[in-house]
mmCIF file of C-alpha atoms in Angstrom:
data_model
loop_
_atom_site.group_PDB
_atom_site.id
_atom_site.type_symbol
_atom_site.label_atom_id
_atom_site.label_comp_id
_atom_site.label_asym_id
_atom_site.label_seq_id
_atom_site.Cartn_x
_atom_site.Cartn_y
_atom_site.Cartn_z
ATOM 1 C CA UNK P 1 76.020 71.807 96.513
ATOM 2 C CA UNK P 2 79.296 70.143 97.231
ATOM 3 C CA UNK P 3 81.640 72.884 96.387
ATOM 4 C CA UNK P 4 84.026 73.394 93.397
ATOM 5 C CA UNK P 5 84.813 70.053 91.749
ATOM 6 C CA UNK P 6 87.475 69.321 89.220
ATOM 7 C CA UNK P 7 87.895 66.527 86.872
ATOM 8 C CA UNK P 8 90.247 64.630 86.416
ATOM 9 C CA UNK P 9 92.079 64.624 89.808
ATOM 10 C CA UNK P 10 95.221 63.294 88.038
ATOM 11 C CA UNK P 11 96.383 63.247 84.518
ATOM 12 C CA UNK P 12 99.490 61.755 82.914
ATOM 13 C CA UNK P 13 100.216 62.540 79.426
ATOM 14 C CA UNK P 14 102.915 62.331 76.900
ATOM 15 C CA UNK P 15 104.779 65.313 75.639
ATOM 16 C CA UNK P 16 103.027 66.873 72.657
ATOM 17 C CA UNK P 17 99.466 65.567 73.505
ATOM 18 C CA UNK P 18 96.585 67.730 74.183
ATOM 19 C CA UNK P 19 94.675 67.734 77.598
ATOM 20 C CA UNK P 20 91.462 69.210 78.648
ATOM 21 C CA UNK P 21 90.356 69.821 82.363
ATOM 22 C CA UNK P 22 86.989 70.516 83.575
ATOM 23 C CA UNK P 23 85.929 72.668 86.592
ATOM 24 C CA UNK P 24 82.398 72.820 87.951
ATOM 25 C CA UNK P 25 82.052 75.903 90.224
ATOM 26 C CA UNK P 26 79.497 76.280 93.045
ATOM 27 C CA UNK P 27 76.342 76.966 91.317
ATOM 28 C CA UNK P 28 75.333 80.378 92.203
ATOM 29 C CA UNK P 29 78.789 81.758 91.737
ATOM 30 C CA UNK P 30 79.248 84.144 88.898
ATOM 31 C CA UNK P 31 83.154 84.317 88.829
ATOM 32 C CA UNK P 32 85.415 81.430 88.137
ATOM 33 C CA UNK P 33 89.225 81.394 88.191
ATOM 34 C CA UNK P 34 92.060 79.229 87.062
ATOM 35 C CA UNK P 35 95.487 79.003 88.883
ATOM 36 C CA UNK P 36 98.441 76.911 88.499
ATOM 37 C CA UNK P 37 100.517 75.619 91.403
ATOM 38 C CA UNK P 38 103.992 74.010 91.138
ATOM 39 C CA UNK P 39 105.806 72.279 94.017
ATOM 40 C CA UNK P 40 106.833 74.487 96.805
ATOM 41 C CA UNK P 41 105.082 77.555 95.349
ATOM 42 C CA UNK P 42 101.754 79.284 95.833
ATOM 43 C CA UNK P 43 99.069 79.415 93.169
ATOM 44 C CA UNK P 44 99.662 81.632 90.280
ATOM 45 C CA UNK P 45 96.696 83.374 88.502
ATOM 46 C CA UNK P 46 96.042 82.197 85.004
ATOM 47 C CA UNK P 47 92.618 83.623 84.087
ATOM 48 C CA UNK P 48 89.201 84.425 85.313
ATOM 49 C CA UNK P 49 85.642 84.573 83.972
ATOM 50 C CA UNK P 50 82.683 86.698 84.875
ATOM 51 C CA UNK P 51 79.712 84.641 83.914
ATOM 52 C CA UNK P 52 80.710 83.383 80.420
ATOM 53 C CA UNK P 53 83.142 86.298 79.604
ATOM 54 C CA UNK P 54 86.810 85.886 80.020
ATOM 55 C CA UNK P 55 87.944 89.054 81.475
ATOM 56 C CA UNK P 56 91.690 88.796 82.343
ATOM 57 C CA UNK P 57 94.500 86.457 81.244
ATOM 58 C CA UNK P 58 97.939 86.316 82.912
ATOM 59 C CA UNK P 59 101.023 86.423 80.692
ATOM 60 C CA UNK P 60 101.596 82.950 82.079
ATOM 61 C CA UNK P 61 98.715 81.775 79.728
ATOM 62 C CA UNK P 62 100.661 80.990 76.508
ATOM 63 C CA UNK P 63 98.994 80.380 73.239
ATOM 64 C CA UNK P 64 98.964 76.829 73.944
ATOM 65 C CA UNK P 65 96.428 77.322 76.789
ATOM 66 C CA UNK P 66 92.761 78.148 76.196
ATOM 67 C CA UNK P 67 89.885 78.428 78.710
ATOM 68 C CA UNK P 68 86.194 78.589 78.050
ATOM 69 C CA UNK P 69 83.013 78.913 80.118
ATOM 70 C CA UNK P 70 80.469 78.595 77.419
ATOM 71 C CA UNK P 71 77.295 78.826 79.363
ATOM 72 C CA UNK P 72 78.517 80.694 82.448
ATOM 73 C CA UNK P 73 78.519 77.524 84.479
ATOM 74 C CA UNK P 74 81.333 75.029 84.090
ATOM 75 C CA UNK P 75 84.686 75.734 82.642
ATOM 76 C CA UNK P 76 87.429 73.950 80.667
ATOM 77 C CA UNK P 77 91.048 74.567 80.457
ATOM 78 C CA UNK P 78 92.935 72.983 77.370
ATOM 79 C CA UNK P 79 96.520 72.826 76.955
ATOM 80 C CA UNK P 80 97.813 71.919 73.470
ATOM 81 C CA UNK P 81 101.039 70.291 72.611
ATOM 82 C CA UNK P 82 102.011 69.823 76.250
ATOM 83 C CA UNK P 83 105.413 70.304 77.525
ATOM 84 C CA UNK P 84 107.293 68.869 80.636
ATOM 85 C CA UNK P 85 107.167 72.409 82.114
ATOM 86 C CA UNK P 86 103.317 72.325 82.185
ATOM 87 C CA UNK P 87 103.532 69.575 84.884
ATOM 88 C CA UNK P 88 101.793 71.351 87.813
ATOM 89 C CA UNK P 89 98.499 71.356 89.894
ATOM 90 C CA UNK P 90 95.801 73.271 88.092
ATOM 91 C CA UNK P 91 93.323 74.793 90.475
ATOM 92 C CA UNK P 92 89.947 76.210 89.899
ATOM 93 C CA UNK P 93 88.110 78.568 92.174
ATOM 94 C CA UNK P 94 84.714 80.280 92.160
ATOM 95 C CA UNK P 95 83.313 83.098 93.958
ATOM 96 C CA UNK P 96 80.124 85.468 93.974
ATOM 97 C CA UNK P 97 80.667 89.072 93.306
ATOM 98 C CA UNK P 98 77.795 91.558 93.253
ATOM 99 C CA UNK P 99 75.057 92.263 95.808
ATOM 100 C CA UNK P 100 76.834 89.627 98.128
ATOM 101 C CA UNK P 101 80.519 88.950 97.821
ATOM 102 C CA UNK P 102 82.173 85.863 98.813
ATOM 103 C CA UNK P 103 85.739 84.727 99.089
ATOM 104 C CA UNK P 104 87.115 82.308 96.459
ATOM 105 C CA UNK P 105 86.354 78.602 97.179
ATOM 106 C CA UNK P 106 88.871 76.193 95.610
ATOM 107 C CA UNK P 107 88.588 72.959 94.058
ATOM 108 C CA UNK P 108 91.012 70.039 94.858
ATOM 109 C CA UNK P 109 92.894 70.562 91.626
ATOM 110 C CA UNK P 110 93.923 68.589 88.582
ATOM 111 C CA UNK P 111 97.517 67.299 88.909
ATOM 112 C CA UNK P 112 99.061 67.133 85.442
ATOM 113 C CA UNK P 113 102.246 65.202 84.733
ATOM 114 C CA UNK P 114 103.887 65.441 81.388
ATOM 115 C CA UNK P 115 106.272 62.646 80.626
ATOM 116 C CA UNK B 1 103.227 94.821 90.828
ATOM 117 C CA UNK B 2 101.384 93.599 94.015
ATOM 118 C CA UNK B 3 103.221 90.671 95.739
ATOM 119 C CA UNK B 4 103.194 88.692 98.979
ATOM 120 C CA UNK B 5 106.237 87.493 100.897
ATOM 121 C CA UNK B 6 105.842 84.898 103.525
ATOM 122 C CA UNK B 7 107.950 83.239 105.961
ATOM 123 C CA UNK B 8 109.824 80.224 104.390
ATOM 124 C CA UNK B 9 109.279 76.844 105.859
ATOM 125 C CA UNK B 10 109.037 74.289 106.864
ATOM 126 C CA UNK B 11 108.061 74.994 110.472
ATOM 127 C CA UNK B 12 107.960 72.283 112.990
ATOM 128 C CA UNK B 13 106.485 72.734 116.445
ATOM 129 C CA UNK B 14 105.302 70.710 119.389
ATOM 130 C CA UNK B 15 101.807 70.615 120.265
ATOM 131 C CA UNK B 16 100.641 73.611 122.334
ATOM 132 C CA UNK B 17 103.418 75.762 121.129
ATOM 133 C CA UNK B 18 102.929 79.353 119.946
ATOM 134 C CA UNK B 19 102.862 79.743 116.177
ATOM 135 C CA UNK B 20 103.734 82.855 114.037
ATOM 136 C CA UNK B 21 103.975 82.767 110.272
ATOM 137 C CA UNK B 22 105.232 86.128 108.987
ATOM 138 C CA UNK B 23 103.644 87.726 105.897
ATOM 139 C CA UNK B 24 104.434 91.101 104.408
ATOM 140 C CA UNK B 25 102.920 92.600 101.231
ATOM 141 C CA UNK B 26 103.562 95.153 98.483
ATOM 142 C CA UNK B 27 100.501 96.891 96.981
ATOM 143 C CA UNK B 28 99.844 100.170 95.430
ATOM 144 C CA UNK B 29 96.169 100.407 96.620
ATOM 145 C CA UNK B 30 94.409 98.917 99.701
ATOM 146 C CA UNK B 31 94.097 95.253 99.228
ATOM 147 C CA UNK B 32 92.256 92.745 101.187
ATOM 148 C CA UNK B 33 94.423 90.302 102.820
ATOM 149 C CA UNK B 34 93.915 86.545 103.331
ATOM 150 C CA UNK B 35 95.281 83.363 104.832
ATOM 151 C CA UNK B 36 94.399 80.214 103.157
ATOM 152 C CA UNK B 37 95.149 76.604 104.491
ATOM 153 C CA UNK B 38 95.782 73.461 102.445
ATOM 154 C CA UNK B 39 95.474 70.252 104.527
ATOM 155 C CA UNK B 40 97.158 67.147 102.892
ATOM 156 C CA UNK B 41 95.339 65.895 99.857
ATOM 157 C CA UNK B 42 92.718 68.708 99.949
ATOM 158 C CA UNK B 43 92.101 71.922 98.296
ATOM 159 C CA UNK B 44 92.823 75.379 99.504
ATOM 160 C CA UNK B 45 90.459 76.718 102.145
ATOM 161 C CA UNK B 46 90.099 80.132 103.365
ATOM 162 C CA UNK B 47 91.175 80.366 107.082
ATOM 163 C CA UNK B 48 90.658 84.114 107.606
ATOM 164 C CA UNK B 49 90.536 87.497 106.090
ATOM 165 C CA UNK B 50 90.757 91.231 106.616
ATOM 166 C CA UNK B 51 89.634 93.918 104.349
ATOM 167 C CA UNK B 52 90.976 97.060 105.713
ATOM 168 C CA UNK B 53 93.743 98.388 107.857
ATOM 169 C CA UNK B 54 93.511 97.428 111.701
ATOM 170 C CA UNK B 55 90.877 94.798 110.954
ATOM 171 C CA UNK B 56 91.662 91.494 112.696
ATOM 172 C CA UNK B 57 90.677 88.158 111.048
ATOM 173 C CA UNK B 58 90.146 85.229 113.230
ATOM 174 C CA UNK B 59 89.040 81.623 113.004
ATOM 175 C CA UNK B 60 89.789 78.292 114.708
ATOM 176 C CA UNK B 61 92.029 80.015 117.112
ATOM 177 C CA UNK B 62 94.127 81.692 114.548
ATOM 178 C CA UNK B 63 94.394 85.349 114.270
ATOM 179 C CA UNK B 64 96.051 87.980 111.851
ATOM 180 C CA UNK B 65 95.882 91.709 111.997
ATOM 181 C CA UNK B 66 96.044 94.012 108.950
ATOM 182 C CA UNK B 67 98.960 96.354 109.717
ATOM 183 C CA UNK B 68 99.169 99.065 107.117
ATOM 184 C CA UNK B 69 102.200 100.717 108.640
ATOM 185 C CA UNK B 70 104.215 97.689 108.429
ATOM 186 C CA UNK B 71 102.499 96.194 105.437
ATOM 187 C CA UNK B 72 102.115 92.905 107.286
ATOM 188 C CA UNK B 73 99.502 90.364 107.999
ATOM 189 C CA UNK B 74 101.204 87.804 110.353
ATOM 190 C CA UNK B 75 99.394 84.568 111.317
ATOM 191 C CA UNK B 76 99.358 83.626 114.975
ATOM 192 C CA UNK B 77 97.944 80.999 117.163
ATOM 193 C CA UNK B 78 98.485 80.581 120.840
ATOM 194 C CA UNK B 79 98.519 76.800 121.060
ATOM 195 C CA UNK B 80 98.786 74.652 117.983
ATOM 196 C CA UNK B 81 97.529 71.143 117.632
ATOM 197 C CA UNK B 82 98.683 68.173 115.497
ATOM 198 C CA UNK B 83 95.601 68.718 113.334
ATOM 199 C CA UNK B 84 96.968 72.230 112.363
ATOM 200 C CA UNK B 85 99.604 70.513 110.330
ATOM 201 C CA UNK B 86 99.091 71.801 106.852
ATOM 202 C CA UNK B 87 100.419 74.379 104.243
ATOM 203 C CA UNK B 88 99.514 77.879 104.972
ATOM 204 C CA UNK B 89 99.260 80.552 102.140
ATOM 205 C CA UNK B 90 99.180 84.394 102.651
ATOM 206 C CA UNK B 91 97.295 86.090 99.760
ATOM 207 C CA UNK B 92 96.197 89.534 98.774
ATOM 208 C CA UNK B 93 93.562 90.903 96.352
ATOM 209 C CA UNK B 94 93.265 94.246 95.070
ATOM 210 C CA UNK B 95 89.669 93.961 94.058
ATOM 211 C CA UNK B 96 90.532 93.160 90.411
ATOM 212 C CA UNK B 97 90.243 89.446 91.089
ATOM 213 C CA UNK B 98 93.995 88.788 90.491
ATOM 214 C CA UNK B 99 94.707 87.246 93.896
ATOM 215 C CA UNK B 100 98.468 86.829 94.625
ATOM 216 C CA UNK B 101 99.706 84.187 96.779
ATOM 217 C CA UNK B 102 102.908 83.725 98.833
ATOM 218 C CA UNK B 103 104.907 80.619 98.293
ATOM 219 C CA UNK B 104 103.285 78.756 101.288
ATOM 220 C CA UNK B 105 104.729 77.716 104.656
ATOM 221 C CA UNK B 106 104.525 74.045 105.567
ATOM 222 C CA UNK B 107 103.598 73.619 109.299
ATOM 223 C CA UNK B 108 104.240 70.255 111.097
ATOM 224 C CA UNK B 109 102.838 69.857 114.604
ATOM 225 C CA UNK B 110 104.355 66.940 116.594
ATOM 226 C CA UNK B 111 102.495 65.320 119.573
#
């Protein structure tokens, strides 16, 4: 396994368009997290999944944002009607929680630029 | 709510200098504490962690001790190298998976 992978690495979109990002976690990890990171700031928690269940959503996750993890493996994060303020790095992380716990492993992120 | 405050950067040091990056936290419970590092063009990587008071995390010559009395988790390294140049993030987790990160401290080490 090569770790957490995210696609695309970069996305430039016009304001008002919809975008979708994909995250493939480490295969045996049951938890998957989405974070947003803006320039000069640390990552901010958006949401996380335990297997296919979305267990927590931050207030940062407005109605325009939706995340899914349909089969408990990969996850998608969709942003509808993008705004310039959505420009950021979107980070995905995964971890194993249960009999053996691991720390969160992060992907390289998807950098979104809304023009 | 729980939060992390870390030393503002950027920090510029000469090779072999001593490094300290301060981190303090606010939490209602007993969180686990972490330092993550982000090298240029790469994702965040766990550098070290401590799960209870007085624990010392260490890795690659970096150390941090979980100090409950001062609510701190300062990162130290006795002799930095050019390859240590990166952004360092202090973070806490209260076990509810809402990991909180500091704003990050950019370290540049010059030869």
